[in-house]
mmCIF file of C-alpha atoms in Angstrom:
data_model
loop_
_atom_site.group_PDB
_atom_site.id
_atom_site.type_symbol
_atom_site.label_atom_id
_atom_site.label_comp_id
_atom_site.label_asym_id
_atom_site.label_seq_id
_atom_site.Cartn_x
_atom_site.Cartn_y
_atom_site.Cartn_z
ATOM 1 C CA MET B 25 79.710 -7.539 -9.337
ATOM 2 C CA ASP B 26 79.494 -4.843 -6.655
ATOM 3 C CA GLY B 27 82.980 -5.567 -5.324
ATOM 4 C CA LEU B 28 84.558 -5.524 -8.768
ATOM 5 C CA LEU B 29 82.703 -2.348 -9.709
ATOM 6 C CA THR B 30 83.785 -0.640 -6.489
ATOM 7 C CA TRP B 31 87.374 -1.763 -7.031
ATOM 8 C CA PHE B 32 87.506 -0.214 -10.520
ATOM 9 C CA MET B 33 85.954 3.025 -9.316
ATOM 10 C CA GLU B 34 88.348 3.323 -6.372
ATOM 11 C CA ALA B 35 91.464 2.184 -8.260
ATOM 12 C CA LEU B 36 90.949 4.637 -11.120
ATOM 13 C CA ASN B 37 89.450 7.556 -9.202
ATOM 14 C CA GLY B 38 91.689 10.621 -9.429
ATOM 15 C CA LYS B 39 93.943 8.960 -12.016
ATOM 16 C CA VAL B 40 91.618 9.297 -15.021
ATOM 17 C CA SER B 41 88.375 11.140 -15.703
ATOM 18 C CA LYS B 42 85.059 9.797 -14.424
ATOM 19 C CA GLU B 43 83.989 9.304 -18.042
ATOM 20 C CA LEU B 44 87.042 7.171 -18.786
ATOM 21 C CA ILE B 45 86.326 5.074 -15.685
ATOM 22 C CA VAL B 46 82.803 4.421 -16.980
ATOM 23 C CA PHE B 47 84.142 3.669 -20.470
ATOM 24 C CA ILE B 48 86.672 1.147 -19.101
ATOM 25 C CA ILE B 49 84.114 -0.524 -16.824
ATOM 26 C CA SER B 50 81.781 -0.932 -19.825
ATOM 27 C CA MET B 51 84.489 -2.873 -21.711
ATOM 28 C CA VAL B 52 85.181 -5.312 -18.862
ATOM 29 C CA PRO B 53 83.524 -8.746 -18.940
ATOM 30 C CA ILE B 54 80.975 -9.300 -16.171
ATOM 31 C CA LEU B 55 80.573 -5.539 -15.535
ATOM 32 C CA GLU B 56 79.953 -4.300 -19.072
ATOM 33 C CA LEU B 57 77.359 -1.619 -19.779
ATOM 34 C CA ARG B 58 75.362 -2.542 -16.681
ATOM 35 C CA GLY B 59 78.249 -1.775 -14.369
ATOM 36 C CA GLY B 60 79.180 1.295 -16.370
ATOM 37 C CA LEU B 61 75.753 2.861 -16.008
ATOM 38 C CA VAL B 62 75.594 2.099 -12.292
ATOM 39 C CA ALA B 63 79.058 3.633 -11.842
ATOM 40 C CA ALA B 64 78.071 6.676 -13.925
ATOM 41 C CA SER B 65 75.004 7.202 -11.790
ATOM 42 C CA VAL B 66 76.995 6.908 -8.565
ATOM 43 C CA MET B 67 79.596 9.351 -9.921
ATOM 44 C CA GLN B 68 76.773 11.684 -11.024
ATOM 45 C CA ILE B 69 77.672 11.759 -14.703
ATOM 46 C CA ASP B 70 74.949 13.183 -16.925
ATOM 47 C CA ILE B 71 72.814 10.328 -18.326
ATOM 48 C CA VAL B 72 73.317 11.302 -21.987
ATOM 49 C CA ARG B 73 77.116 11.344 -21.636
ATOM 50 C CA ALA B 74 77.020 8.175 -19.536
ATOM 51 C CA ILE B 75 75.013 6.298 -22.170
ATOM 52 C CA TRP B 76 77.436 7.359 -24.898
ATOM 53 C CA TYR B 77 80.533 6.168 -22.989
ATOM 54 C CA CYS B 78 78.872 2.940 -21.839
ATOM 55 C CA VAL B 79 77.508 1.934 -25.231
ATOM 56 C CA VAL B 80 80.748 2.642 -27.082
ATOM 57 C CA GLY B 81 82.772 0.882 -24.380
ATOM 58 C CA ASN B 82 80.495 -2.157 -24.481
ATOM 59 C CA ILE B 83 80.544 -2.381 -28.291
ATOM 60 C CA ILE B 84 84.337 -2.188 -28.752
ATOM 61 C CA PRO B 85 85.142 -5.800 -27.694
ATOM 62 C CA VAL B 86 82.235 -7.341 -29.650
ATOM 63 C CA PRO B 87 83.757 -7.558 -33.180
ATOM 64 C CA PHE B 88 86.999 -8.932 -31.753
ATOM 65 C CA ILE B 89 85.135 -11.629 -29.828
ATOM 66 C CA LEU B 90 82.912 -12.535 -32.778
ATOM 67 C CA LEU B 91 85.783 -12.710 -35.263
ATOM 68 C CA LEU B 92 88.745 -13.893 -33.201
ATOM 69 C CA ILE B 93 87.676 -15.868 -30.137
ATOM 70 C CA THR B 94 87.229 -19.209 -31.900
ATOM 71 C CA PRO B 95 90.690 -19.194 -33.546
ATOM 72 C CA VAL B 96 92.274 -17.940 -30.306
ATOM 73 C CA PHE B 97 90.501 -20.630 -28.260
ATOM 74 C CA ASN B 98 91.518 -23.318 -30.756
ATOM 75 C CA TRP B 99 95.130 -22.181 -30.517
ATOM 76 C CA LEU B 100 95.044 -22.027 -26.696
ATOM 77 C CA LYS B 101 93.509 -25.509 -26.487
ATOM 78 C CA LYS B 102 96.692 -26.861 -28.082
ATOM 79 C CA THR B 103 98.618 -25.810 -24.990
ATOM 80 C CA LYS B 104 98.693 -27.842 -21.811
ATOM 81 C CA THR B 105 98.498 -24.730 -19.653
ATOM 82 C CA PHE B 106 95.446 -23.019 -21.158
ATOM 83 C CA ARG B 107 93.399 -25.972 -22.398
ATOM 84 C CA PRO B 108 91.506 -26.519 -19.083
ATOM 85 C CA LEU B 109 90.679 -22.810 -18.784
ATOM 86 C CA VAL B 110 89.421 -22.539 -22.366
ATOM 87 C CA GLU B 111 87.342 -25.703 -22.043
ATOM 88 C CA LYS B 112 85.812 -24.355 -18.833
ATOM 89 C CA LEU B 113 84.964 -21.028 -20.487
ATOM 90 C CA GLU B 114 83.460 -22.793 -23.492
ATOM 91 C CA SER B 115 81.448 -25.116 -21.278
ATOM 92 C CA ARG B 116 80.067 -22.271 -19.167
ATOM 93 C CA ALA B 117 79.141 -20.247 -22.243
ATOM 94 C CA MET B 118 77.532 -23.166 -24.038
ATOM 95 C CA GLY B 119 75.556 -23.982 -20.896
ATOM 96 C CA LYS B 120 73.734 -20.696 -21.514
ATOM 97 C CA SER B 121 73.327 -21.147 -25.266
ATOM 98 C CA GLU B 122 69.874 -22.778 -25.396
ATOM 99 C CA GLN B 123 67.975 -19.506 -25.911
ATOM 100 C CA ILE B 124 70.335 -18.404 -28.674
ATOM 101 C CA GLU B 125 70.250 -21.790 -30.438
ATOM 102 C CA LYS B 126 66.466 -21.949 -30.285
ATOM 103 C CA TYR B 127 65.590 -18.378 -31.298
ATOM 104 C CA GLN B 128 68.737 -17.422 -33.241
ATOM 105 C CA PHE B 129 68.793 -13.653 -33.912
ATOM 106 C CA TRP B 130 66.099 -12.669 -31.393
ATOM 107 C CA GLY B 131 67.442 -15.103 -28.827
ATOM 108 C CA LEU B 132 70.812 -13.367 -29.037
ATOM 109 C CA VAL B 133 69.155 -9.928 -28.796
ATOM 110 C CA LEU B 134 67.295 -10.984 -25.640
ATOM 111 C CA PHE B 135 70.319 -12.735 -24.143
ATOM 112 C CA VAL B 136 72.429 -9.602 -24.471
ATOM 113 C CA GLY B 137 69.597 -7.176 -23.730
ATOM 114 C CA ILE B 138 68.061 -8.571 -20.559
ATOM 115 C CA PRO B 139 70.486 -7.663 -17.777
ATOM 116 C CA LEU B 140 70.736 -10.841 -15.748
ATOM 117 C CA PRO B 141 73.852 -12.410 -14.201
ATOM 118 C CA GLY B 142 75.886 -14.233 -16.839
ATOM 119 C CA THR B 143 74.337 -12.433 -19.808
ATOM 120 C CA GLY B 144 75.597 -9.491 -21.834
ATOM 121 C CA ALA B 145 77.563 -8.602 -24.931
ATOM 122 C CA TRP B 146 80.698 -10.567 -23.982
ATOM 123 C CA THR B 147 78.951 -13.854 -23.243
ATOM 124 C CA GLY B 148 76.447 -13.401 -26.060
ATOM 125 C CA SER B 149 79.260 -12.770 -28.557
ATOM 126 C CA LEU B 150 81.214 -15.745 -27.234
ATOM 127 C CA ILE B 151 78.199 -18.069 -27.562
ATOM 128 C CA ALA B 152 77.382 -16.745 -31.049
ATOM 129 C CA SER B 153 80.971 -17.353 -32.108
ATOM 130 C CA LEU B 154 81.066 -20.872 -30.629
ATOM 131 C CA LEU B 155 77.746 -21.691 -32.326
ATOM 132 C CA GLY B 156 79.128 -20.488 -35.653
ATOM 133 C CA VAL B 157 76.656 -17.627 -36.054
ATOM 134 C CA LYS B 158 77.871 -15.447 -38.910
ATOM 135 C CA PHE B 159 79.221 -12.002 -38.021
ATOM 136 C CA LYS B 160 76.684 -10.182 -40.207
ATOM 137 C CA LYS B 161 73.868 -11.802 -38.200
ATOM 138 C CA ALA B 162 75.476 -11.796 -34.737
ATOM 139 C CA PHE B 163 76.836 -8.225 -34.685
ATOM 140 C CA PRO B 164 73.480 -6.481 -35.307
ATOM 141 C CA ALA B 165 71.797 -8.783 -32.758
ATOM 142 C CA VAL B 166 74.389 -7.898 -30.120
ATOM 143 C CA ILE B 167 74.044 -4.167 -30.930
ATOM 144 C CA LEU B 168 70.246 -4.377 -30.532
ATOM 145 C CA GLY B 169 70.771 -6.226 -27.265
ATOM 146 C CA ILE B 170 73.126 -3.510 -26.051
ATOM 147 C CA ILE B 171 70.515 -0.881 -26.909
ATOM 148 C CA MET B 172 67.869 -2.863 -25.021
ATOM 149 C CA ALA B 173 70.148 -3.244 -21.993
ATOM 150 C CA THR B 174 70.915 0.490 -22.159
ATOM 151 C CA VAL B 175 67.232 1.386 -21.877
ATOM 152 C CA ILE B 176 66.620 -1.060 -19.020
ATOM 153 C CA MET B 177 69.744 -0.111 -17.075
ATOM 154 C CA SER B 178 69.255 3.632 -17.632
ATOM 155 C CA VAL B 179 65.828 3.410 -16.038
ATOM 156 C CA PHE B 180 67.259 1.328 -13.205
ATOM 157 C CA SER B 181 70.474 3.306 -12.651
ATOM 158 C CA TYR B 182 69.160 6.827 -13.160
ATOM 159 C CA GLY B 183 65.559 6.231 -12.157
ATOM 160 C CA LEU B 184 65.132 3.733 -9.348
ATOM 161 C CA LEU B 185 68.740 3.491 -8.131
ATOM 162 C CA GLY B 186 69.319 7.182 -8.739
ATOM 163 C CA ALA B 187 66.345 8.066 -6.552
ATOM 164 C CA LEU B 188 67.661 5.851 -3.760
ATOM 165 C CA ILE B 189 71.224 7.182 -3.923
ATOM 166 C CA HIS B 190 70.586 10.843 -4.669
ATOM 167 C CA GLY B 191 66.999 11.257 -3.380
#
């Protein structure tokens, strides 16, 4: 994650505002809100503004994933070229689905909210979609998870990490 985060920060630095960099990072799979808040801290963006850009950036892809990923995957699986990639993505996501299957709403909240490798809004939304969780149940769970991750990562990025970088 560090290399990808650094790449985005360096590639976009001077071309767009620091806030837009954080917003974009927060929309990218793997990096998401976690990467956005770390980047915001490193770039010394005020925590309140950073949270706003990160949360909005992380939320934007969620409805599209929840509503469209299954039909898109089904369409791509009909092609020789994309079928192996889609099956690999589905397999990796479903390999992490046990918590969500077992605990449903709260499992999805925790999956999205606890910032561990391979978790987050993108993967949580993908798993919810593949499991057939209805949008009206999945979307609020993902939003709560994003809020939880925001609190955890704000403390980490602006508290612990911030003290190490700026202290």
